[in-house]
CSV table of C-alpha atoms and ligand atoms in Angstrom, one decimal:
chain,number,residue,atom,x,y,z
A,284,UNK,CA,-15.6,11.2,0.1
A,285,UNK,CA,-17.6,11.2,-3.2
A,286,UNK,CA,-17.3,14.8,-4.0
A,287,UNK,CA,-13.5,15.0,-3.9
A,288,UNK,CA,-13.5,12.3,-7.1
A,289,UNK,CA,-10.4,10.7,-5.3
A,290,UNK,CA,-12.1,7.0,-5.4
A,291,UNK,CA,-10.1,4.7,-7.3
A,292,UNK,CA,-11.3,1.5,-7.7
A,293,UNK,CA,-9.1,-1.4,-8.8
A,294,UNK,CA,-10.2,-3.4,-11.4
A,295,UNK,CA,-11.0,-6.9,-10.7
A,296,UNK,CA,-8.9,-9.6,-12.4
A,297,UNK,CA,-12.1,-11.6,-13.2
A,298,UNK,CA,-13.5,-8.9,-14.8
A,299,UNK,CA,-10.7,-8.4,-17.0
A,300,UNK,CA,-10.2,-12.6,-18.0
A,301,UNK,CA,-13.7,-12.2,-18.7
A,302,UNK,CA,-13.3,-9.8,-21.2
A,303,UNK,CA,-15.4,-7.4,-19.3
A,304,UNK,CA,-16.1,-4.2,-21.7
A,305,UNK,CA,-17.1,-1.9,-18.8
A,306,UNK,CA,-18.9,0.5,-20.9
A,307,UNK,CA,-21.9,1.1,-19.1
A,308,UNK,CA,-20.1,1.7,-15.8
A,309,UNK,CA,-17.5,4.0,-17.8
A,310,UNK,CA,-15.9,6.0,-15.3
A,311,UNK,CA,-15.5,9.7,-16.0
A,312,UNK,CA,-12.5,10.7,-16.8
A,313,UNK,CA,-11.5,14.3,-17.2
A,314,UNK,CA,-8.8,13.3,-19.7
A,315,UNK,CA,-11.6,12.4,-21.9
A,316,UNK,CA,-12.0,16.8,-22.8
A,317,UNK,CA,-8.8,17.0,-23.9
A,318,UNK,CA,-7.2,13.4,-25.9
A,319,UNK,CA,-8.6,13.0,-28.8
A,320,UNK,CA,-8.0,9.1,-28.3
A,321,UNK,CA,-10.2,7.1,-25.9
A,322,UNK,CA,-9.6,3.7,-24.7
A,323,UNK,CA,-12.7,1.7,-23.7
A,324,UNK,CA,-11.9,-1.5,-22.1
A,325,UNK,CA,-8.6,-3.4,-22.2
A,326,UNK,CA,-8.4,-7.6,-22.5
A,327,UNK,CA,-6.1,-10.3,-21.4
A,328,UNK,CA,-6.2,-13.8,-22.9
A,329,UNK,CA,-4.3,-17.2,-22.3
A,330,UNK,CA,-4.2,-19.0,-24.9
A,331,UNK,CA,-2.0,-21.8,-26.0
A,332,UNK,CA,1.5,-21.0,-26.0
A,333,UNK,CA,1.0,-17.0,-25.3
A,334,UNK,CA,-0.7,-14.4,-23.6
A,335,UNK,CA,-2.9,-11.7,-26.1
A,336,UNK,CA,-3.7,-8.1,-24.8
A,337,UNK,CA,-6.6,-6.4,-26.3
A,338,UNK,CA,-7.1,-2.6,-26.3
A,339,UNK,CA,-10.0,-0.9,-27.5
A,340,UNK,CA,-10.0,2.4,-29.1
A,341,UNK,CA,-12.7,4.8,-30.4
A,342,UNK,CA,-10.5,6.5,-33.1
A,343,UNK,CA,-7.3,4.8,-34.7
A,344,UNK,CA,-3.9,5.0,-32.6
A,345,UNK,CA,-0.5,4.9,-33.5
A,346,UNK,CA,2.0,3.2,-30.9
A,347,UNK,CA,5.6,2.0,-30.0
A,348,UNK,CA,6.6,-0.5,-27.6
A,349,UNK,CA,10.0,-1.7,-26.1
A,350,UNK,CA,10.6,-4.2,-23.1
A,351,UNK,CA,12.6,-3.6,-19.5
A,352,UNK,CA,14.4,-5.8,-17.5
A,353,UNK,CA,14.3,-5.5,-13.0
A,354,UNK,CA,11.4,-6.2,-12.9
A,355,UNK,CA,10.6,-7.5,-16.4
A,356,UNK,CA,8.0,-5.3,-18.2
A,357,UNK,CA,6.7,-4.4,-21.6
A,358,UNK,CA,6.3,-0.5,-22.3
A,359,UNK,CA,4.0,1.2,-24.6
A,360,UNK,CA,3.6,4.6,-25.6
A,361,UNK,CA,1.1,6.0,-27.3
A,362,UNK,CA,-0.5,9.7,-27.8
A,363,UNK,CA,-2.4,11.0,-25.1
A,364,UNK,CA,-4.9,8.6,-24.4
A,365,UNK,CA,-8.3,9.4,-22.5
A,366,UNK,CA,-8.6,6.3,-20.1
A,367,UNK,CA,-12.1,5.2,-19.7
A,368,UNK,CA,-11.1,1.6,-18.5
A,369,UNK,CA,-13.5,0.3,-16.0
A,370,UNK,CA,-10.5,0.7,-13.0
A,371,UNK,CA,-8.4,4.1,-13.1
A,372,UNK,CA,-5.1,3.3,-12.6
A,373,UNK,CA,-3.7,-0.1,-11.3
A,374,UNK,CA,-5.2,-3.5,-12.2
A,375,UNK,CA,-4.3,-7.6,-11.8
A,376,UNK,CA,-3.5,-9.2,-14.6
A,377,UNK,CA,-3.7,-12.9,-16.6
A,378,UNK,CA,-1.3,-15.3,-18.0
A,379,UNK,CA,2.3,-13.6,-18.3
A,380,UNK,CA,0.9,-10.2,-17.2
A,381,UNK,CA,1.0,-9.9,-13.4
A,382,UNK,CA,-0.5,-6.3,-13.3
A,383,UNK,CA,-1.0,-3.5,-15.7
A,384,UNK,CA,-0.9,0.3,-15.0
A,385,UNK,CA,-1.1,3.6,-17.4
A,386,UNK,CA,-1.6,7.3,-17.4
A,387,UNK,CA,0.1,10.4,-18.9
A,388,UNK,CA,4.0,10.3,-19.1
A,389,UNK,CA,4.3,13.3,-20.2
A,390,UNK,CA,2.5,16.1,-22.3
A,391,UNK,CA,1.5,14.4,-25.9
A,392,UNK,CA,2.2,10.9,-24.3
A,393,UNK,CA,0.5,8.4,-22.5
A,394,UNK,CA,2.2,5.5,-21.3
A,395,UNK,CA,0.8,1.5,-20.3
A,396,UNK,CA,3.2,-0.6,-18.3
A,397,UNK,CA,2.7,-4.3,-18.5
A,398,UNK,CA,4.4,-6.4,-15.8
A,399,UNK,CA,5.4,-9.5,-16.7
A,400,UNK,CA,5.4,-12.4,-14.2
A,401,UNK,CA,8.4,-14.2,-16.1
A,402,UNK,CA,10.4,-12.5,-19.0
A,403,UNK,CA,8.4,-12.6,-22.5
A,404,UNK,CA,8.9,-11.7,-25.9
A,405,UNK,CA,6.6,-9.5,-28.0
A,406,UNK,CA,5.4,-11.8,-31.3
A,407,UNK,CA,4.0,-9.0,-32.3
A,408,UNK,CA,1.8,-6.0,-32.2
A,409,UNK,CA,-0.6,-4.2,-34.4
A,410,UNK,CA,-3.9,-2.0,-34.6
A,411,UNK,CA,-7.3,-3.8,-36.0
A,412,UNK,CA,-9.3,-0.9,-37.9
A,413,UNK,CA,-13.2,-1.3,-37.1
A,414,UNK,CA,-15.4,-3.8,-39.2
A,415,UNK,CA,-19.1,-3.1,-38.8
A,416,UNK,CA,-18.8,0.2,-36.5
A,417,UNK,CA,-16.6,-1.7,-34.0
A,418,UNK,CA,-13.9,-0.1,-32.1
A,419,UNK,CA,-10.1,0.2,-32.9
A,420,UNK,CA,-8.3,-2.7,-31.7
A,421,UNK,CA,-4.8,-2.4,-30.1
A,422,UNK,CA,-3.5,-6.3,-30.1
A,423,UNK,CA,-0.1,-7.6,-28.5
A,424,UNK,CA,0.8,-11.0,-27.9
A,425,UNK,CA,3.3,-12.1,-25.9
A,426,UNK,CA,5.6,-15.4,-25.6
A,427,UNK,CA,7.7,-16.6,-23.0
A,428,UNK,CA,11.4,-16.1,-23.2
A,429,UNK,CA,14.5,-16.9,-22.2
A,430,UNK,CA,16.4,-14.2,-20.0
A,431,UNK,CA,19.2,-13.9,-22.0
A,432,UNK,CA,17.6,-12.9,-24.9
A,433,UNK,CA,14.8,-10.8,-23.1
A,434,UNK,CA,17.3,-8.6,-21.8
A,435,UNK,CA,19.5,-8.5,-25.3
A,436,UNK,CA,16.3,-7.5,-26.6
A,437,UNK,CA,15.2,-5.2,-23.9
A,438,UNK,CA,15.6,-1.1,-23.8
A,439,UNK,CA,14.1,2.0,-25.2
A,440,UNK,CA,16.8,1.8,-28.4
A,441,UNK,CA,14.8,-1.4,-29.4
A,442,UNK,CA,11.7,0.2,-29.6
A,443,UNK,CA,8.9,-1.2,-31.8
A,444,UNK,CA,5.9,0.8,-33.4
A,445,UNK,CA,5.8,3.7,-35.4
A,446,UNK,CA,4.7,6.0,-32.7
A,447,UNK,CA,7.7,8.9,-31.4
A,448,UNK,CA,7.5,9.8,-28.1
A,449,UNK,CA,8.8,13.5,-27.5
A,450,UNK,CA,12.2,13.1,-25.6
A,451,UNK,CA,12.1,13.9,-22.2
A,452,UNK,CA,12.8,17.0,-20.4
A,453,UNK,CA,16.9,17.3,-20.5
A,454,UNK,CA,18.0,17.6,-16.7
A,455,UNK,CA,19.9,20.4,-15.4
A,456,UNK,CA,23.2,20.1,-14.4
A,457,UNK,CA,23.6,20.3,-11.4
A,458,UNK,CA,26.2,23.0,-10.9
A,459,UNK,CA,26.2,24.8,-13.9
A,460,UNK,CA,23.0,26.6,-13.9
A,461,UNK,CA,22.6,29.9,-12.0
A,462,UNK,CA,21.7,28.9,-8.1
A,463,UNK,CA,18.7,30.4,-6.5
A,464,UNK,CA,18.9,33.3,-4.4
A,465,UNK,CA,19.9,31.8,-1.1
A,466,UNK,CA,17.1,33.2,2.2
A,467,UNK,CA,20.3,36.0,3.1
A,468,UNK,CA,19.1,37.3,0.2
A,469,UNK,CA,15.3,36.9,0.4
A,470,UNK,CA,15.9,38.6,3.9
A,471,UNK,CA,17.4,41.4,2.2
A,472,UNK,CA,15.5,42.0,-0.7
A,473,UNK,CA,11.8,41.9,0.3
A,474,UNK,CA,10.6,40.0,-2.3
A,475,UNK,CA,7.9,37.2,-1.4
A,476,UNK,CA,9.7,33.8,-0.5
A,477,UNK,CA,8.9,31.3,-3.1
A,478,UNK,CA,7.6,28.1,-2.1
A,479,UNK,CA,7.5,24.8,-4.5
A,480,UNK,CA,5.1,22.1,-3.5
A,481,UNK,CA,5.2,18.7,-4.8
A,482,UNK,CA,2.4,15.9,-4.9
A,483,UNK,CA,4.4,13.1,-4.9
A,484,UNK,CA,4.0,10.3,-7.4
A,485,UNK,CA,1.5,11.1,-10.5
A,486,UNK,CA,0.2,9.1,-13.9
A,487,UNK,CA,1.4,5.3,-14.3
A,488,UNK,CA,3.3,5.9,-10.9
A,489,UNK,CA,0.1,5.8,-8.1
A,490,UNK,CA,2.3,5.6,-5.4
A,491,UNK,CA,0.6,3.4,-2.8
A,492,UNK,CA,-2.8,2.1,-2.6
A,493,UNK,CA,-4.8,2.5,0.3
A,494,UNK,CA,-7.1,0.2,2.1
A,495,UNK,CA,-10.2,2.2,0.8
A,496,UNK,CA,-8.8,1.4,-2.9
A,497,UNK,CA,-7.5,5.0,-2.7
A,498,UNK,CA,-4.4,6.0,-4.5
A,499,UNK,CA,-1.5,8.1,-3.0
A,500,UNK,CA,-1.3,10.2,-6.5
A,501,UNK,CA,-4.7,11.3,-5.9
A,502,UNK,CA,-4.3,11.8,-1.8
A,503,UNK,CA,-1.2,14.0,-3.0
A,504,UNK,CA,-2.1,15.8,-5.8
A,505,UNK,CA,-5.7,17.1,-3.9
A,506,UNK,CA,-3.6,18.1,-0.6
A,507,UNK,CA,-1.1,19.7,-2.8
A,508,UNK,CA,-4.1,21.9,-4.6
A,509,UNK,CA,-5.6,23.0,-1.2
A,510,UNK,CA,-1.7,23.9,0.5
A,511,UNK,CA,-1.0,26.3,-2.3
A,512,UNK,CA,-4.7,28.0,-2.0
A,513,UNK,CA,-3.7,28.2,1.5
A,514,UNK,CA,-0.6,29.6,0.9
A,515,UNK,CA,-1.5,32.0,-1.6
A,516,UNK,CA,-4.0,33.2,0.5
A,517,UNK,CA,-1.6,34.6,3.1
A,518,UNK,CA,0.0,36.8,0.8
A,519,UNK,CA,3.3,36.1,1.5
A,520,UNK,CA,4.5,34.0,-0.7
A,521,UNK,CA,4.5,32.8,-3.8
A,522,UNK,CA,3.9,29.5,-4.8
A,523,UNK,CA,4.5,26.7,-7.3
A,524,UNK,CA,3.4,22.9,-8.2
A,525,UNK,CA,5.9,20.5,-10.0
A,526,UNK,CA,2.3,19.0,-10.8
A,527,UNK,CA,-0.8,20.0,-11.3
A,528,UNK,CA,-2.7,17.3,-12.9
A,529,UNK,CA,-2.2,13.7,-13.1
A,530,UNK,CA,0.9,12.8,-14.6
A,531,UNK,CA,4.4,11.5,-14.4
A,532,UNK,CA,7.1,13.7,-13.5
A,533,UNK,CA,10.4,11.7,-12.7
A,534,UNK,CA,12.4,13.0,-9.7
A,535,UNK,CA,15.0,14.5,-10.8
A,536,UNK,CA,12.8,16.7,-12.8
A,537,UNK,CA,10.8,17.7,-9.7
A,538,UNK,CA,13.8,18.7,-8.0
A,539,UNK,CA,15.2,21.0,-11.2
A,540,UNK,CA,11.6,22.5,-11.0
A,541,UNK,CA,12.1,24.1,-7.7
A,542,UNK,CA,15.8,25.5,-8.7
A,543,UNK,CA,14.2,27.0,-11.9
A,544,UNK,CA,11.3,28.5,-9.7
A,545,UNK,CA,14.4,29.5,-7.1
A,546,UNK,CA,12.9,28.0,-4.6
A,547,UNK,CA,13.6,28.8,-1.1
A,548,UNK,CA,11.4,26.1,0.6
A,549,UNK,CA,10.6,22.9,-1.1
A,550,UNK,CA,7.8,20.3,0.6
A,551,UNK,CA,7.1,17.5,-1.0
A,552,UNK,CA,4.1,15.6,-0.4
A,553,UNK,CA,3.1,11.7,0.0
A,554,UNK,CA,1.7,9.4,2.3
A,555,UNK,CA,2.8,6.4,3.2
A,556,UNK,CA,2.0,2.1,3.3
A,557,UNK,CA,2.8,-0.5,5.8
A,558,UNK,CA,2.2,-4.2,5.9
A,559,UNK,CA,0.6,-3.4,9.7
A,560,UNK,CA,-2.7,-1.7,9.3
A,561,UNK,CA,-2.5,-0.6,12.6
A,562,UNK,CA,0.7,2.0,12.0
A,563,UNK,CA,-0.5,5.3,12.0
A,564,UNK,CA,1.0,8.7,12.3
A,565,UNK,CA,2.2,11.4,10.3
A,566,UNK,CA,5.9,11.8,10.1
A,567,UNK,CA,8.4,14.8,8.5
A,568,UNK,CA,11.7,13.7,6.4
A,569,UNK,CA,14.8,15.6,5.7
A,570,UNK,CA,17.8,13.8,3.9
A,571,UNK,CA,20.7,12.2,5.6
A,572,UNK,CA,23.7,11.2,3.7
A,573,UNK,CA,23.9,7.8,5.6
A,574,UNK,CA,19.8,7.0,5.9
A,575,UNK,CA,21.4,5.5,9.0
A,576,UNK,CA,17.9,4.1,10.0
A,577,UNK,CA,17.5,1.3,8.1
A,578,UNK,CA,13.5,1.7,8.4
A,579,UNK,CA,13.8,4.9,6.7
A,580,UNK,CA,16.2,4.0,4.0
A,581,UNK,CA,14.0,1.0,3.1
A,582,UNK,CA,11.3,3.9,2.3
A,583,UNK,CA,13.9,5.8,0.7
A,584,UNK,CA,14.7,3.0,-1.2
A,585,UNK,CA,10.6,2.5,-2.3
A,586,UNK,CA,10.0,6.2,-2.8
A,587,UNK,CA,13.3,6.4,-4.8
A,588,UNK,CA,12.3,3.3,-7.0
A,589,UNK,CA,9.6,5.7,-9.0
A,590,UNK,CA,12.1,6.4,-11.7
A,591,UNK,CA,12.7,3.3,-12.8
A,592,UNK,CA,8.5,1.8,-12.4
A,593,UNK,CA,8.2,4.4,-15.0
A,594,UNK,CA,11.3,3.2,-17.3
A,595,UNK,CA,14.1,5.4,-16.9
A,596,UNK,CA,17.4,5.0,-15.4
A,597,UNK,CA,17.9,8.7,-14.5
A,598,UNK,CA,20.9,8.2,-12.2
A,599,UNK,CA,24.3,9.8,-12.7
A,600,UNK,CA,27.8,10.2,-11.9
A,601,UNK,CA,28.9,13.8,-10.4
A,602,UNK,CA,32.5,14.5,-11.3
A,603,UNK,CA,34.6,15.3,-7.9
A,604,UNK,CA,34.3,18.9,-8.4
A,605,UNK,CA,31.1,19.4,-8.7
A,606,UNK,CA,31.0,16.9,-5.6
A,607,UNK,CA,32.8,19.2,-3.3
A,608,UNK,CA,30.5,22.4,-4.4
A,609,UNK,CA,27.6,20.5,-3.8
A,610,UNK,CA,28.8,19.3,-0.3
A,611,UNK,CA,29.5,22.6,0.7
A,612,UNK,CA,25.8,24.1,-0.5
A,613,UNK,CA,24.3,20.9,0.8
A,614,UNK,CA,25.6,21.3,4.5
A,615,UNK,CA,24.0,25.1,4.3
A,616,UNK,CA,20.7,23.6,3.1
A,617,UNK,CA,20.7,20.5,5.4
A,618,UNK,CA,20.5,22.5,8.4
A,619,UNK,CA,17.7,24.9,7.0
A,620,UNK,CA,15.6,21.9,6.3
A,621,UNK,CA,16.4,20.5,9.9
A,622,UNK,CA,15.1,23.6,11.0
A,623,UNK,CA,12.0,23.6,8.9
A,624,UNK,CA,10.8,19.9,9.6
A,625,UNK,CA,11.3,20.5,13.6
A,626,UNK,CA,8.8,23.4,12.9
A,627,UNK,CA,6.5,21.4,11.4
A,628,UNK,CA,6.9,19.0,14.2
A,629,UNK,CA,5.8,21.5,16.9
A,630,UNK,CA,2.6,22.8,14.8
A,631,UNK,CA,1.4,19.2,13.5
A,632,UNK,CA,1.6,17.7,17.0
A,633,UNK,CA,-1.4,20.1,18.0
A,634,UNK,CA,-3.6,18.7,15.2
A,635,UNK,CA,-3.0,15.4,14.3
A,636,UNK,CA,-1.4,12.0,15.9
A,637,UNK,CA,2.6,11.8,14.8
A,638,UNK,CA,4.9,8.7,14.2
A,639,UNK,CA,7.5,8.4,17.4
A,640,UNK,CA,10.8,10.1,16.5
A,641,UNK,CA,8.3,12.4,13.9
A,642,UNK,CA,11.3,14.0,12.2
A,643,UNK,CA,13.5,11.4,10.4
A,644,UNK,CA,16.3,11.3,7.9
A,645,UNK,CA,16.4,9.3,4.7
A,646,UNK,CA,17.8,9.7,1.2
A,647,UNK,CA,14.9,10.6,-0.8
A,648,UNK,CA,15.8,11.8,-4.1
A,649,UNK,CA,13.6,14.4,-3.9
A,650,UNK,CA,15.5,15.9,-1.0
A,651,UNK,CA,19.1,16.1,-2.7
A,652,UNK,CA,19.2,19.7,-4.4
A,653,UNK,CA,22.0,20.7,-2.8
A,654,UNK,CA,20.5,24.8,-2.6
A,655,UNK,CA,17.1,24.4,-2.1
A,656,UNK,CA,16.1,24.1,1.9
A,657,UNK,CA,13.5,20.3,1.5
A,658,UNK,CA,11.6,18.3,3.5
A,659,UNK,CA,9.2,15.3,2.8
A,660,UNK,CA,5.8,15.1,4.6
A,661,UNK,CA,4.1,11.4,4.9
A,662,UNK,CA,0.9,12.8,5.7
A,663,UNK,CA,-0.4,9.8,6.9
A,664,UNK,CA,-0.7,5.9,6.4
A,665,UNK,CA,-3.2,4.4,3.6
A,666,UNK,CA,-2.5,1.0,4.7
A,667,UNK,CA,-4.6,2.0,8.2
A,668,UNK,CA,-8.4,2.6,7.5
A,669,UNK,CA,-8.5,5.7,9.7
A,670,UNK,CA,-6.1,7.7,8.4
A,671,UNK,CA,-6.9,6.3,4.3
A,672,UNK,CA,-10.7,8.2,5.5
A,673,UNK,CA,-9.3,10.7,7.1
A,674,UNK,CA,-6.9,12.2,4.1
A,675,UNK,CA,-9.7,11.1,1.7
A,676,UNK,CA,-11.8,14.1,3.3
A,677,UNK,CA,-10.8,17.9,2.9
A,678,UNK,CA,-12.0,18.6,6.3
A,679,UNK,CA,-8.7,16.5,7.7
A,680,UNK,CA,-6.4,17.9,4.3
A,681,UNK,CA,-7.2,22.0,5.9
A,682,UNK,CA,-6.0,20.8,9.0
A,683,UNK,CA,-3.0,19.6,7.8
A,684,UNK,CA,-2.7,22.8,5.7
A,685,UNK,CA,-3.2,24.9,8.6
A,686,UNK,CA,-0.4,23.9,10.5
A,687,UNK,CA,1.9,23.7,7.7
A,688,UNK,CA,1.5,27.6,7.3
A,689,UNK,CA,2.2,28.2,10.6
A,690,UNK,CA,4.8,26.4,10.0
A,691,UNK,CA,6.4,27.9,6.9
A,692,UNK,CA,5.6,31.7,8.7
A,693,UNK,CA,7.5,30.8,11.6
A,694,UNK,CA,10.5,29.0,9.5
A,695,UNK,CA,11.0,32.3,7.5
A,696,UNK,CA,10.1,34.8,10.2
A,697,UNK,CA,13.2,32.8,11.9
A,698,UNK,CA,15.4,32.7,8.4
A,699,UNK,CA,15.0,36.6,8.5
A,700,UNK,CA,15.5,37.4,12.5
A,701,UNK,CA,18.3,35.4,11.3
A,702,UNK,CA,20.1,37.8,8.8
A,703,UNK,CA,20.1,35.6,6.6
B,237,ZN,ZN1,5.0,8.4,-1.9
């Protein structure tokens, strides 16, 4: 629907060869109040030999850029950027470009992503100042490579441009930091259980794109919004957002979030794609160590692949020790998020149409905080035009939100009868 400004066109390809400036269809972008820097239309060219992306900018910019190999990709960061690109978000591309998306990385630091469709070198890159009240002119061309030297050339450490992104948040470590008061002790101590929700996905990542052109990011992020008015509503709890606009937050991060918030309940939210448009249904997720059904580990396995679409390899090794302590706090956990997506099962069923076998198991990242009780709603498919309208409208969204705060009252009315 119109008024919940969730429409997100794609861009089409032909507009973009053409060299399409878009201006008088700008869309509006809330960015635009706060970046200084706005981007106007963006440019791909074949030309003999190489592939030329043009950028234009209102004010000057300052950039750096570095490649990435699986799948092959060109990275550029820049300040924060107000997009005002005909599309908002995902696009087609030309020549050695097979798509383009950006968006906010993080705070002071938008981010473009240029897949490639075979590896490619950048020739080079530079900003045009304006002749005759022209824009600024971001220009990169790019070359086909081989892929041994694409990937001895690849990586943030060979970064080219002038432009310093902040570093990224450091993560926590997983054991060493203070856990979060486990539900014995919310039982006990009467304060209001705290509740982190998460919209999944968010800035270059748009998660998946619906058959109305709609993106997850949006879906999630506007669901997300409405939950926690719900929520705070009741008065009994309080809650938190690992996003509240549009932008990038990788994984991990989300899940060290909720343990700084001490969490007791964490929900993340998404909805989900299929090559059938006829597969429909909502469905709950908790983790399994073994994501023994290999239908849910292949969505694990696309949910999970967020981190590196947005260029960072955040995985890690855990020594043996903190192994064992986490195993031990996990086992606790598992069977309070069990217990939470059954719950959720029961209320849902009244409202909307479920997935068969509703409550699944997969190994979401998202779902591994060995302390905090987490479960993962796919609130429905995009890929199936009915339920793309249906979560586009805040009508369906309240439903949604309804039951999932029956839900969370009856999990902890149950944590506390409990004694726990
Ligand atoms: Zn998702």
């Amino acid at each position: 629907m119109a008024r919940d400004g969730l429409e997100g066109p794609v861009l089409p390809r032909r507009a973009v060869l053409a060299g399409f400036c878009g201006l008088a269809g700008v869309l509006v972008c809330p960015d635009a109040v706060l970046a200084a820097v706005r981007a106007t239309s963006v440019r791909l060219g074949s030309h003999d030999g190489f592939t030329r992306v043009v950028i234009d900018f209102a004010s000057q910019v300052n950039f750096s850029l570095f490649t990435l190999p699986d799948p092959a990709r060109v990275v550029v960061d820049m300040p924060e950027v107000a997009w005002q690109f005909q599309g908002n978000g995902v696009f087609g591309g030309g020549g050695l470009v097979s798509s383009l998306r950006y968006g906010l990385f993080q705070p002071g630091n938008s981010r473009l992503v240029f897949d490639l469709s075979r590896p490619a070198t950048v020739k080079q890159a530079f900003v045009i100042p304006p002749t005759d009240g022209g824009p600024w002119r971001f220009v990169m061309d790019l070359e086909v490579t081989s892929i041994e030297a694409f990937l001895k050339a690849s990586g943030p450490n060979n970064r080219m441009g002038t432009f310093q992104p902040a570093a990224p948040p450091p993560e926590q470590p997983e054991v060493a930091v203070k856990p979060p008061e486990t539900p014995k002790q919310v039982a006990s101590s009467g304060r209001k259980p705290v509740i982190v929700l998460d919209p999944g996905h968010g800035g270059v990542d748009p998660g998946a794109i619906g058959v109305t052109g709609i993106y997850e990011k949006n879906i999630t992020l506007a669901a997300g919004k409405e939950f926690k008015a719900m929520l705070d509503r009741s008065g009994r709890y309080t809650v938190h957002m690992t996003r509240s606009t549009d932008m990038f937050i990788p994984l991990r991060e989300r899940i060290a979030i909720a343990r700084r918030h001490g969490a007791d309940l964490f929900i993340s939210l998404h909805a989900d794609s299929n090559p059938s448009t006829a597969v429909k249904g909502l469905s709950v997720y908790t983790l399994s160590e073994k994501a023994s059904d290999s239908e849910a580990a292949a969505l694990a396995d696309s949910e999970n692949k967020v981190d590196i679409i947005a260029g960072m390899d955040l995985s890690h090794q855990s020594q043996d020790v903190t192994n064992i302590l986490i195993d031990l706090a996990q086992r606790e956990t598992m069977n309070l998020s069990s217990q939470m997506a059954e719950g959720m099962v029961v209320q849902l069923r009244r409202e909307v149409t479920l997935l068969r076998q509703t409550h699944r198991f997969a190994g979401f990242a998202v779902l591994k905080a060995p302390d905090v009780p987490s479960v993962l709603i796919e609130m429905g498919y995009l890929s199936n035009p009915d339920e793309a309208r249906q979560l586009q409208t805040r009508e369906y969204r309240a439903k949604l939100g309804d039951s999932l705060t029956r839900s969370v009252d009856a999990y902890f009315n149950k944590v506390r009868k409990s004694g726990r």
